[in-house]
């Protein structure tokens, strides 16, 4: 069209990918493929895009990126959130052309009936600076919409500091487009990996945590419920086990595996640094309060625990669980300080917990201190639960027990650093606590009481954040959900879970269809703090290629020297005489 | 030449013709007539052909005569009674300028010569389809029938391999102009006929 009138040439060949004219134009536009034009919409609800006649809806996918050249030299970046078939005249849908009437169908396609997209604007790129900025306006009517080129997408995801970027996967449209997340931002706030069972959450979390360790953006404490992170990661039945963090050479020295179940570790031939034992004298009522629902403890019974602790101090649990009856406890019973029924109920319920081998009446060493020491020095710890992983009270108790103490210490360290003023630095090294089955700690009823709820709500104040790995986000407290910075979501099937993932994310409802369309394996929707805009990725396959990357430390001697000096808290100059 | 203009206005004109029956222009055919303004040529589509009654009533009498002789009928037919052909103006062209598919600046004047457009000119005229709107807006013409007939003829004027594509293009333009009124589009498309033979 040159003078505003329609030519036959336009009608026949316009943007038809099979027509020579369109091919010439496509190459002239440097690989950009025109999809259609903006015809309506809003910033909140997304843009309506009418597809050109020759744009095949089958060639588009929810979760793909498009670019829109604005009138003011701005380039808008958007995400396809819905693809639909529309019609100017509803009669055409109710009375479609008879079978075999290709002519009428050909006439209708792109005119009376047409394909349409819903595009959520995500970012605006200023042409002069190229800086991505939050989108605050929309392009005008009839602005052409193009599929984003690999270069455009890569430019958006090219993290500022390549060293701290982690390649989490590739674009679902083009495997050559690598999608990276900013690890520093990822650990800065609590994050989550959601997905129903079998979607590969652990296969996603393990290399991600390896990336965190290798890039030294944070220490990690992993509560390894199913013994997947430390030494080996179980694959499908037909597959050989995959390497755990301890087997990745480049980071092995920085990872400590702690076993809660030595027998299981030995049987699995999984090496471990030390076995974790907890003494009765180390347990506080707060450690058991979390288990209120798991052990069916009533409020009265929980209050009795606190009372006993106040009265007997560190010896309270030994006295309480003494099956032969403790004289001092008997005194309490006789004085009606505690009801006999309550006492026996508590004893019965706690003995269920205290049967675990890792709980001992007296423990000489403070194993939590050892874990803490390792974490504050920049190391990472994997707590393998062995057979106790399948025992919910054991898992909840240990995770809460360790985390409470670590959090307490981090608060102290942070406050000390603040007390030292500017010279005191930023406080303790950033710590990420990875926890599976997180809804057991963060369910609305217990989230207020558990340390995990506190950490999730406090955010980065004390340099401790969570990495929640869970399959039931709907069971996690909404207040906690709203504080999660980065959400990596694999396929979910329950509508409530899908809705929950978007809690606290403004304008995210349109992304629900994107999430619902994910493949059940190796696909994830990432949104939040660590990515410039929501993105659907084909996650990297965990296997040989990743092993190769972690085959050895790639640092030069100088770099290694500098890193060691940094870990030891020394200036580079006074570290070693070379 | 197939006739001369009898009456005209900006939107349409009528010409009289008495060519042999086999050469009578057909409904939907593209015809043209010159005007003096900038040596322009007006293009129009035939939308009605009427047989006039003779002044002396001979045709009326012959039509009811039981023993009308063939030679009397032939004689009456040869009395040069013209057919009135109504044409809808759909475009014009000034001297060597481009074809414009809109109303001409002036109507043709009486007794201007009318010619049928040859295939080349018909193809050239239908390279663009902007005259469809003029046809759809015509008050007196049976516009849907007229469009179907003119598209059919323009398709047949093309090479066999291009005919279907042309009809599809016309259909799409109609769909656009009729705001997707699928029932009406379907009616028009169904009336279009073209020769699929090479």
XYZ file of C-alpha atoms in Angstrom:
776
model
C 0.000 0.000 0.000
C 1.437 3.302 -0.976
C -1.395 5.819 -1.122
C -3.735 4.346 1.434
C -5.631 2.169 -0.995
C -5.662 -1.587 -1.116
C -3.841 -3.336 -3.896
C -4.385 -6.833 -5.045
C -0.746 -7.449 -4.308
C -1.332 -6.413 -0.735
C -4.308 -8.653 -0.391
C -2.644 -11.666 -1.837
C 0.885 -11.569 -0.612
C 0.922 -9.259 2.298
C 3.282 -10.786 4.843
C 2.616 -14.203 3.525
C 5.723 -16.063 4.561
C 5.502 -18.213 1.473
C 5.379 -15.273 -0.905
C 8.602 -13.907 -2.346
C 7.546 -10.402 -1.387
C 7.176 -11.287 2.251
C 10.425 -13.191 2.305
C 12.207 -10.144 0.991
C 10.593 -8.011 3.612
C 11.372 -10.424 6.403
C 15.044 -10.362 5.555
C 14.915 -6.587 5.290
C 13.645 -6.446 8.842
C 16.698 -8.333 10.057
C 14.986 -11.435 11.268
C 12.115 -9.726 13.012
C 8.869 -11.465 12.314
C 5.809 -9.273 12.296
C 2.900 -10.847 14.123
C 0.166 -8.242 14.020
C -0.857 -4.878 15.384
C -1.989 -3.505 18.713
C -5.732 -2.915 18.605
C -6.622 -2.268 22.224
C -6.052 -3.185 25.831
C -4.624 -1.496 28.864
C -1.536 -1.494 31.001
C -3.257 -3.481 33.709
C -5.098 -6.003 31.588
C -2.558 -6.329 28.809
C -2.630 -5.393 25.152
C -4.885 -6.909 22.524
C -3.008 -7.752 19.371
C -4.796 -8.688 16.170
C -2.670 -11.150 14.287
C -1.858 -10.623 10.663
C -3.587 -13.014 8.338
C -0.454 -14.934 7.577
C 0.661 -15.264 11.201
C -0.007 -18.817 12.167
C -1.384 -19.118 15.674
C 0.152 -22.569 15.826
C 3.563 -20.992 15.532
C 3.097 -18.929 18.691
C 3.292 -19.966 22.302
C 2.093 -18.531 25.549
C 5.148 -17.314 27.415
C 6.953 -16.077 24.291
C 8.248 -12.555 24.045
C 7.208 -9.876 21.589
C 8.566 -6.431 20.909
C 6.555 -3.370 20.018
C 8.235 -0.317 18.546
C 6.637 2.689 20.168
C 6.067 6.021 18.483
C 8.625 7.749 20.677
C 11.633 5.597 19.965
C 10.766 3.337 22.838
C 10.707 -0.372 22.444
C 8.177 -2.251 24.512
C 8.870 -5.784 25.633
C 5.866 -7.966 26.277
C 4.968 -11.530 27.143
C 2.252 -13.455 25.338
C -0.202 -14.461 28.040
C -3.045 -15.716 25.876
C -3.727 -16.757 22.312
C -7.278 -16.857 21.088
C -9.418 -17.111 18.000
C -11.764 -14.225 17.505
C -14.391 -13.152 14.977
C -15.858 -9.860 13.852
C -19.126 -11.591 13.145
C -20.213 -14.261 15.635
C -22.277 -15.841 12.848
C -19.081 -16.984 11.208
C -18.308 -19.031 14.314
C -21.817 -20.353 14.665
C -22.186 -21.125 10.980
C -18.706 -21.960 9.725
C -18.108 -22.583 6.018
C -19.290 -26.031 4.984
C -16.706 -28.792 5.019
C -14.669 -28.672 1.858
C -15.449 -25.040 1.110
C -11.858 -23.944 1.153
C -12.577 -20.751 -0.731
C -14.874 -19.351 1.921
C -12.553 -20.456 4.713
C -9.663 -18.777 2.945
C -11.656 -15.568 2.590
C -12.744 -15.541 6.221
C -9.326 -16.250 7.733
C -7.717 -13.001 8.757
C -10.801 -10.944 7.930
C -14.043 -12.138 9.464
C -12.231 -14.512 11.784
C -8.734 -13.960 13.030
C -6.170 -14.859 15.634
C -5.509 -12.549 18.554
C -2.996 -12.303 21.349
C -3.085 -10.897 24.817
C 0.290 -9.403 25.545
C 1.382 -8.214 28.953
C 3.797 -5.300 28.642
C 6.787 -6.021 30.833
C 9.549 -3.578 30.101
C 10.333 -0.481 28.130
C 13.689 0.035 26.491
C 14.748 3.581 25.820
C 16.308 3.639 22.382
C 19.196 5.899 23.326
C 20.305 4.192 26.522
C 18.880 0.737 25.983
C 18.182 0.509 29.700
C 15.224 -1.663 30.602
C 12.701 0.213 32.715
C 9.378 -0.728 34.224
C 6.600 -0.172 31.770
C 4.298 2.706 32.663
C 2.437 3.319 29.457
C 1.208 1.445 26.409
C 1.932 1.776 22.689
C -0.643 3.406 20.420
C -3.276 1.702 18.313
C -2.032 -0.145 15.245
C 1.569 -0.250 16.407
C 3.151 -3.309 14.789
C 4.070 -6.206 17.035
C 7.056 -8.415 16.290
C 8.350 -11.611 17.763
C 11.388 -10.806 19.860
C 14.683 -11.807 18.316
C 17.229 -13.884 20.237
C 19.475 -10.839 20.433
C 16.726 -8.735 21.985
C 15.893 -11.328 24.611
C 19.529 -11.971 25.418
C 20.168 -8.280 25.801
C 17.451 -8.101 28.444
C 18.742 -11.070 30.379
C 22.404 -10.241 30.113
C 23.080 -9.631 33.786
C 25.194 -6.634 34.687
C 27.825 -8.756 36.331
C 28.340 -11.844 34.250
C 30.200 -13.516 37.100
C 27.123 -13.443 39.329
C 24.711 -14.509 36.638
C 23.436 -18.043 36.631
C 22.219 -19.652 33.461
C 19.049 -21.333 34.556
C 17.947 -22.461 31.123
C 17.019 -21.324 27.677
C 14.069 -19.679 26.034
C 11.238 -22.052 25.213
C 11.213 -20.702 21.685
C 14.873 -20.767 20.894
C 17.363 -22.889 22.734
C 20.189 -20.592 21.725
C 18.721 -17.837 23.901
C 20.207 -18.374 27.329
C 18.204 -17.090 30.262
C 20.205 -15.967 33.248
C 19.178 -14.913 36.701
C 21.035 -12.519 38.924
C 22.240 -14.642 41.812
C 22.904 -11.729 44.124
C 19.351 -10.573 43.785
C 18.145 -14.153 44.049
C 19.642 -14.621 47.511
C 18.882 -11.091 48.644
C 15.280 -11.984 49.381
C 13.560 -15.258 50.108
C 12.885 -17.266 46.983
C 10.805 -20.246 46.067
C 10.745 -23.161 43.692
C 7.251 -24.521 43.240
C 5.970 -27.388 41.172
C 3.911 -30.478 41.553
C 5.610 -33.754 42.294
C 7.809 -35.003 39.465
C 8.311 -31.690 37.715
C 12.014 -31.539 38.537
C 12.133 -29.098 41.434
C 15.193 -30.758 42.940
C 16.924 -30.972 39.556
C 16.400 -27.245 39.312
C 17.298 -26.383 42.900
C 20.509 -28.399 43.101
C 22.447 -26.734 40.264
C 21.019 -23.391 41.317
C 22.399 -23.860 44.826
C 25.656 -25.051 43.287
C 25.733 -21.763 41.380
C 25.151 -19.833 44.589
C 28.015 -21.682 46.270
C 30.396 -21.367 43.361
C 29.744 -17.679 42.850
C 30.131 -17.091 46.560
C 27.040 -14.953 46.766
C 25.861 -16.714 49.906
C 26.408 -19.625 52.215
C 23.713 -22.241 51.975
C 22.143 -24.483 54.550
C 20.136 -27.217 52.928
C 17.676 -29.369 54.809
C 17.935 -32.395 52.604
C 14.780 -34.263 53.394
C 15.206 -36.925 50.725
C 19.023 -37.147 50.652
C 19.242 -35.604 47.192
C 21.585 -32.676 47.584
C 24.591 -33.953 49.477
C 26.200 -36.860 47.769
C 23.874 -38.251 45.149
C 20.634 -37.169 43.570
C 18.261 -39.963 42.799
C 16.903 -39.888 39.258
C 14.159 -41.972 37.743
C 14.309 -45.647 38.431
C 15.922 -46.265 35.060
C 18.614 -43.643 35.583
C 21.836 -43.868 37.482
C 22.065 -41.451 40.414
C 23.250 -37.936 39.647
C 25.998 -36.129 41.447
C 25.153 -34.185 44.566
C 26.877 -30.971 45.606
C 29.672 -32.835 47.334
C 30.607 -34.553 44.101
C 30.955 -31.346 42.091
C 34.697 -30.861 42.269
C 34.756 -27.100 41.943
C 32.660 -26.587 45.060
C 33.188 -29.831 46.966
C 35.612 -28.255 49.423
C 33.067 -25.633 50.350
C 30.273 -28.085 51.059
C 29.901 -30.011 54.267
C 27.471 -32.881 54.524
C 26.032 -33.536 57.953
C 24.188 -36.752 58.566
C 21.283 -37.215 60.883
C 21.213 -40.922 60.168
C 24.687 -42.471 60.047
C 23.338 -45.899 59.253
C 21.568 -44.626 56.165
C 24.634 -42.651 55.051
C 26.833 -45.682 55.357
C 24.341 -47.848 53.500
C 24.168 -45.288 50.700
C 27.967 -44.952 50.752
C 27.416 -41.233 51.096
C 30.310 -39.548 52.813
C 29.579 -37.074 55.569
C 31.569 -34.688 57.717
C 29.968 -35.503 61.032
C 26.818 -36.964 62.461
C 24.420 -34.539 64.003
C 23.261 -35.347 67.505
C 21.018 -33.199 69.641
C 20.971 -33.424 73.384
C 17.817 -33.156 75.437
C 19.571 -30.403 77.355
C 19.878 -28.398 74.128
C 16.187 -28.486 73.341
C 13.991 -25.549 74.254
C 10.210 -25.423 74.381
C 10.202 -23.154 71.330
C 11.734 -26.037 69.362
C 8.726 -28.159 70.194
C 6.131 -25.447 69.812
C 6.490 -25.741 66.044
C 5.451 -29.353 66.307
C 2.193 -28.390 67.930
C 0.094 -29.574 65.035
C 2.370 -32.476 64.098
C 2.333 -33.885 67.628
C -1.215 -32.696 68.344
C -0.130 -30.643 71.341
C -2.815 -28.475 72.885
C -2.237 -24.896 74.039
C -2.316 -26.077 77.642
C 0.308 -28.697 76.900
C 2.536 -26.170 75.140
C 2.231 -23.797 78.083
C 3.197 -26.655 80.391
C 6.382 -27.145 78.357
C 7.377 -23.545 78.912
C 6.585 -23.823 82.574
C 8.740 -26.936 82.939
C 11.610 -25.269 81.131
C 11.423 -22.260 83.400
C 11.451 -24.474 86.432
C 14.089 -27.042 85.536
C 16.232 -25.238 82.956
C 18.319 -27.425 80.663
C 17.265 -30.562 82.530
C 13.567 -30.081 81.854
C 13.160 -32.553 79.046
C 15.074 -35.344 80.756
C 12.879 -34.964 83.802
C 9.738 -34.735 81.759
C 10.431 -37.876 79.795
C 11.724 -39.934 82.660
C 9.398 -42.910 82.415
C 10.120 -43.976 85.951
C 8.855 -40.658 87.212
C 10.935 -37.774 88.463
C 10.498 -36.739 92.116
C 10.448 -33.058 91.255
C 7.830 -33.629 88.605
C 5.806 -35.607 91.123
C 5.925 -32.590 93.413
C 4.481 -30.447 90.665
C 1.716 -32.940 90.101
C 0.903 -33.144 93.748
C 0.905 -29.366 94.054
C -1.470 -29.217 91.088
C 0.974 -26.998 89.251
C 0.435 -29.288 86.307
C -2.503 -31.578 85.679
C -1.641 -35.218 85.682
C -3.513 -35.770 82.440
C -1.545 -33.015 80.771
C 1.723 -34.397 81.995
C 1.029 -37.922 80.759
C -0.239 -36.642 77.433
C 2.891 -34.548 76.911
C 5.099 -37.420 77.910
C 3.334 -39.791 75.544
C 3.484 -37.391 72.641
C 7.107 -36.381 73.179
C 8.323 -39.926 73.524
C 7.139 -40.394 69.947
C 9.678 -37.770 68.985
C 12.418 -38.639 71.372
C 12.740 -42.191 70.091
C 14.911 -40.864 67.253
C 18.551 -41.939 67.408
C 19.902 -38.468 66.813
C 18.340 -37.289 70.069
C 20.447 -38.163 73.099
C 20.082 -37.374 76.754
C 23.461 -35.739 76.843
C 25.607 -34.578 73.952
C 29.080 -33.267 74.608
C 29.571 -31.393 71.392
C 27.451 -28.523 70.120
C 26.907 -29.605 66.561
C 24.839 -26.606 65.654
C 27.811 -24.441 66.572
C 29.920 -26.424 64.137
C 27.379 -25.857 61.421
C 27.277 -22.188 62.251
C 31.016 -21.891 62.178
C 31.118 -23.402 58.743
C 28.359 -21.170 57.437
C 29.814 -17.955 58.794
C 33.128 -18.834 57.170
C 31.440 -18.972 53.805
C 30.861 -22.684 53.562
C 27.651 -24.513 52.839
C 26.037 -27.298 54.796
C 23.758 -30.071 53.669
C 21.851 -31.752 56.471
C 20.946 -35.217 55.240
C 18.012 -36.720 57.036
C 18.550 -40.307 55.978
C 15.514 -42.367 56.920
C 14.167 -39.528 59.042
C 13.271 -37.607 55.910
C 10.056 -39.556 55.744
C 9.260 -38.770 59.345
C 7.615 -35.398 59.436
C 8.081 -34.672 63.168
C 11.817 -35.392 62.825
C 12.179 -33.179 59.788
C 10.201 -30.272 61.197
C 11.909 -30.528 64.557
C 15.494 -30.626 63.264
C 14.991 -27.929 60.636
C 13.398 -25.662 63.188
C 15.958 -26.508 65.879
C 18.938 -25.633 63.720
C 17.382 -22.650 62.009
C 16.298 -21.015 65.265
C 19.832 -21.035 66.548
C 21.344 -19.908 63.309
C 18.875 -17.090 63.008
C 19.564 -16.033 66.590
C 23.281 -15.960 65.912
C 22.823 -14.025 62.690
C 20.724 -11.454 64.475
C 23.514 -11.057 67.031
C 26.195 -10.812 64.357
C 24.171 -8.283 62.411
C 23.573 -6.154 65.473
C 27.246 -6.311 66.377
C 28.131 -5.165 62.879
C 25.660 -2.307 63.185
C 27.172 -1.429 66.535
C 30.543 -1.117 64.913
C 29.086 1.416 62.522
C 30.205 1.799 58.939
C 33.533 0.142 59.664
C 31.752 -2.966 60.849
C 30.743 -3.945 57.350
C 27.428 -5.426 56.356
C 27.303 -8.068 59.026
C 27.437 -11.821 58.608
C 27.753 -13.411 55.243
C 24.469 -13.829 53.399
C 22.848 -17.180 54.175
C 20.244 -19.052 52.185
C 18.345 -21.778 53.978
C 16.858 -24.257 51.538
C 13.898 -26.114 52.878
C 11.722 -28.711 51.190
C 8.090 -29.355 52.049
C 8.109 -25.790 53.256
C 4.379 -25.655 53.773
C 4.885 -27.748 56.904
C 6.664 -24.733 58.427
C 4.818 -21.977 56.686
C 1.231 -23.023 56.816
C -0.952 -20.131 58.002
C -1.490 -21.760 61.414
C 2.174 -22.230 62.263
C 3.925 -19.595 60.150
C 3.423 -17.048 62.882
C 5.260 -19.248 65.353
C 8.056 -20.852 63.367
C 11.380 -19.332 62.700
C 10.833 -19.861 59.001
C 7.840 -17.570 59.081
C 9.965 -14.978 60.839
C 12.787 -15.270 58.321
C 10.414 -15.030 55.401
C 8.800 -11.927 56.841
C 11.981 -10.225 58.012
C 13.435 -10.531 54.555
C 17.019 -9.556 54.262
C 17.257 -7.599 57.481
C 19.559 -10.148 59.083
C 21.175 -11.507 55.944
C 19.235 -14.764 56.165
C 16.761 -15.721 53.484
C 14.885 -18.862 52.545
C 14.781 -20.961 49.445
C 11.424 -22.664 49.674
C 10.992 -25.839 47.653
C 7.407 -26.975 47.732
C 4.610 -28.557 45.777
C 1.693 -26.957 47.620
C 2.111 -23.175 47.556
C -1.559 -22.797 48.433
C -0.799 -24.153 51.889
C 1.800 -21.515 52.596
C 0.797 -18.447 54.555
C -0.178 -15.660 52.162
C 1.814 -13.115 54.133
C 4.910 -15.233 53.650
C 4.094 -15.730 49.970
C 3.821 -12.018 49.437
C 7.364 -11.575 50.732
C 8.963 -14.022 48.346
C 11.275 -12.200 45.989
C 11.876 -14.666 43.191
C 9.439 -17.413 42.259
C 10.477 -20.264 40.028
C 7.398 -22.242 39.227
C 7.265 -25.546 37.406
C 3.978 -27.079 36.321
C 1.167 -27.019 38.886
C -2.171 -28.662 38.408
C -4.229 -27.526 41.379
C -6.022 -24.247 40.706
C -5.475 -23.112 44.284
C -1.744 -23.691 43.960
C -1.627 -21.759 40.698
C -3.499 -18.870 42.296
C -1.249 -18.947 45.340
C 1.908 -18.595 43.273
C 0.756 -15.151 42.214
C -0.027 -13.926 45.717
C 1.496 -10.508 46.176
C 2.512 -10.129 42.525
C 0.750 -7.165 40.988
C -0.960 -7.723 37.656
C 0.071 -11.339 37.667
C -3.317 -12.818 36.934
C -2.556 -12.742 33.243
C 0.399 -14.982 33.891
C -1.861 -17.723 35.181
C -2.466 -18.966 31.678
C 1.277 -19.003 31.099
C 1.758 -21.124 34.166
C -1.101 -23.420 33.278
C 0.480 -24.064 29.883
C 3.851 -25.238 31.186
C 5.084 -28.678 30.230
C 5.244 -31.102 33.109
C 9.013 -31.450 32.804
C 11.877 -29.032 32.400
C 9.811 -25.906 32.034
C 9.417 -23.163 34.571
C 8.024 -19.682 34.868
C 10.438 -17.387 36.654
C 9.353 -14.044 37.962
C 10.414 -11.597 40.548
C 13.466 -10.001 41.983
C 16.204 -11.921 40.165
C 14.903 -11.496 36.627
C 14.153 -8.289 34.754
C 10.776 -9.642 33.682
C 8.813 -12.873 33.955
C 10.216 -15.539 31.706
C 9.355 -19.089 30.762
C 12.447 -21.226 30.500
C 13.357 -24.656 29.407
C 15.480 -25.512 32.398
C 18.971 -26.867 31.913
C 19.319 -30.565 32.063
C 21.288 -31.566 35.100
C 23.937 -34.025 34.038
C 27.212 -34.362 32.256
C 27.317 -30.824 30.872
C 26.890 -29.348 34.339
C 29.441 -31.796 35.788
C 31.942 -30.541 33.226
C 31.391 -26.968 34.364
C 32.107 -28.013 37.902
C 34.936 -30.334 36.951
C 37.524 -28.163 38.580
C 38.160 -24.766 39.930
C 38.764 -22.530 36.994
C 40.395 -19.806 39.006
C 43.909 -18.762 38.213
C 46.419 -18.966 41.089
C 46.108 -15.211 41.625
C 42.346 -15.377 41.688
C 42.450 -18.283 44.069
C 44.839 -16.409 46.304
C 42.551 -13.365 46.329
C 39.541 -15.503 47.062
C 41.216 -17.248 49.954
C 42.342 -13.925 51.370
C 38.800 -12.648 51.161
C 37.459 -15.717 52.923
C 39.974 -15.312 55.687
C 39.023 -11.695 56.051
C 42.504 -10.443 55.197
C 43.617 -7.725 52.887
C 45.172 -9.070 49.774
C 48.571 -7.616 50.626
C 48.989 -9.146 54.042
C 47.621 -12.543 53.216
C 50.581 -14.527 52.042
C 54.082 -13.843 50.948
C 54.289 -15.008 47.401
C -18.342 1.122 -30.118
C -21.422 -0.511 -28.667
C -23.645 2.492 -28.108
C -23.992 6.150 -27.166
C -24.883 7.927 -23.988
C -28.546 8.816 -23.624
C -28.559 10.325 -20.174
C -26.039 10.699 -17.344
C -25.316 12.012 -13.900
C -22.295 11.865 -11.637
C -23.033 8.393 -10.360
C -24.393 6.625 -13.408
C -25.290 6.944 -17.042
C -27.515 5.221 -19.565
C -26.542 4.340 -23.084
C -28.568 3.031 -25.921
C -27.434 0.109 -27.992
C -28.756 -1.876 -30.872
C -25.850 -4.164 -31.557
C -26.554 -7.716 -32.666
C -27.901 -9.902 -29.885
C -24.653 -11.806 -29.595
C -22.721 -8.602 -28.941
C -25.043 -7.076 -26.373
C -22.911 -6.261 -23.315
C -23.673 -8.363 -20.284
C -24.601 -7.533 -16.704
C -21.472 -6.711 -14.718
C -19.299 -5.881 -17.747
C -16.840 -3.003 -17.520
C -17.447 -0.311 -20.137
C -15.845 3.035 -20.764
C -16.661 6.370 -22.327
C -14.487 9.434 -22.907
C -15.122 12.884 -21.518
C -13.438 16.080 -22.493
C -12.309 17.106 -19.035
C -8.565 16.461 -19.127
C -9.198 13.860 -21.807
C -10.443 11.490 -19.202
C -12.089 8.105 -19.623
C -14.949 7.101 -17.379
C -15.311 3.448 -16.367
C -18.575 1.909 -15.360
C -20.210 -1.414 -14.609
C -23.376 -2.381 -16.389
C -26.048 -2.962 -13.795
C -29.254 -2.976 -15.803
C -30.302 -3.627 -19.391
C -33.831 -2.663 -20.413
C -35.805 -3.290 -23.595
C -37.784 -0.233 -24.579
C -41.313 -0.406 -25.877
C -41.742 0.909 -29.453
C -43.800 3.999 -29.982
C -46.380 2.503 -32.382
C -47.265 -0.485 -30.259
C -46.178 -2.974 -32.926
C -44.159 -5.093 -30.505
C -47.092 -5.245 -28.120
C -49.394 -6.411 -30.913
C -46.944 -8.976 -32.181
C -46.451 -10.350 -28.698
C -50.087 -11.395 -28.480
C -50.714 -12.193 -32.127
C -51.527 -15.857 -32.539
C -50.374 -16.054 -36.139
C -47.376 -13.722 -35.980
C -45.025 -14.544 -38.816
C -41.333 -14.979 -38.269
C -40.547 -12.411 -40.943
C -42.734 -9.832 -39.141
C -40.877 -10.492 -35.865
C -37.511 -10.210 -37.626
C -38.670 -7.000 -39.286
C -39.796 -5.539 -35.973
C -36.488 -6.491 -34.364
C -34.596 -4.822 -37.168
C -36.367 -1.503 -36.675
C -33.386 -0.375 -34.625
C -35.172 -0.030 -31.314
C -32.286 0.480 -28.854
C -31.715 -1.318 -25.570
C -31.285 0.984 -22.602
C -28.163 -0.021 -20.668
C -27.612 1.416 -17.170
C -24.045 1.854 -16.036
C -22.695 2.618 -12.567
C -19.662 4.903 -12.629
C -16.809 3.188 -10.752
C -13.749 5.141 -11.810
C -11.962 7.281 -14.341
C -8.559 7.929 -15.764
C -7.136 11.260 -16.890
C -5.083 11.068 -20.089
C -2.027 8.979 -19.067
C -2.678 9.242 -15.368
C -3.468 6.399 -13.020
C -6.881 4.827 -12.803
C -8.871 6.325 -9.966
C -11.651 4.208 -8.571
C -13.984 6.987 -7.579
C -16.689 9.120 -9.176
C -15.543 11.048 -12.277
C -15.174 14.809 -12.071
C -17.886 15.215 -14.713
C -20.557 12.946 -16.099
C -20.307 11.900 -19.730
C -22.262 14.063 -22.122
C -25.025 12.877 -24.399
C -24.111 10.692 -27.354
C -20.596 10.020 -26.139
C -19.391 6.702 -27.480
C -19.405 3.647 -25.242
C -16.913 0.827 -25.583
C -16.528 -2.499 -23.820
C -13.213 -2.874 -22.016
C -10.932 -5.607 -23.294
C -9.403 -8.160 -20.912
C -6.135 -6.232 -20.461
C -7.979 -3.118 -19.388
C -10.304 -5.115 -17.145
C -7.302 -6.718 -15.434
C -5.653 -3.354 -15.069
C -8.773 -1.805 -13.573
C -9.185 -4.634 -11.081
C -5.600 -4.489 -9.853
C -7.147 -2.491 -7.069
C -10.525 -3.122 -5.582
C -11.433 0.241 -4.156
C -14.422 0.517 -6.484
C -16.177 -2.144 -4.387
C -17.226 0.522 -1.948
C -18.866 2.535 -4.765
C -20.809 -0.543 -5.823
C -21.868 -1.350 -2.263
C -23.074 2.239 -1.853
C -25.096 2.272 -5.084
C -28.755 2.919 -4.368
C -30.337 1.717 -7.589
C -28.066 -1.152 -8.548
C -28.420 -4.706 -7.249
C -25.010 -4.299 -5.678
C -24.346 -7.836 -4.421
C -25.307 -9.373 -7.754
C -23.337 -6.737 -9.580
C -20.204 -7.395 -7.551
C -20.489 -11.142 -8.045
C -20.924 -10.719 -11.799
C -18.101 -8.222 -12.224
C -15.701 -10.303 -10.076
C -16.550 -13.376 -12.142
C -15.729 -11.566 -15.368
C -12.537 -10.053 -13.990
C -11.438 -13.494 -12.791
C -12.041 -15.042 -16.181
C -10.017 -12.269 -17.793
C -6.952 -13.481 -15.901
C -4.688 -16.434 -16.472
C -6.151 -19.642 -15.146
C -3.591 -19.928 -12.356
C -4.439 -16.524 -10.950
C -8.208 -16.712 -10.981
C -8.784 -18.332 -7.643
C -6.318 -16.049 -5.879
C -8.103 -13.080 -7.372
C -11.465 -14.279 -6.115
C -9.992 -14.851 -2.640
C -8.548 -11.344 -2.658
C -11.929 -9.925 -3.673
C -13.625 -11.927 -0.932
C -11.222 -10.563 1.663
C -11.785 -7.016 0.520
C -15.528 -7.577 0.743
C -15.136 -9.051 4.224
C -13.275 -5.937 5.251
C -15.829 -3.571 3.728
C -18.815 -5.480 5.050
C -17.338 -5.597 8.552
C -17.275 -9.363 8.510
C -20.988 -9.789 7.727
C -20.460 -13.446 7.036
C -23.922 -14.211 5.690
C -23.756 -11.505 3.061
C -20.157 -12.313 2.166
C -21.091 -15.949 1.723
C -24.009 -15.022 -0.543
C -21.785 -12.940 -2.779
C -18.961 -15.482 -2.877
C -21.386 -18.249 -3.807
C -22.545 -16.266 -6.828
C -19.060 -15.817 -8.192
C -18.308 -18.222 -11.004
C -15.100 -18.505 -12.893
C -13.713 -20.834 -15.439
C -11.238 -23.160 -13.740
C -9.940 -24.505 -17.016
C -6.585 -23.299 -18.202
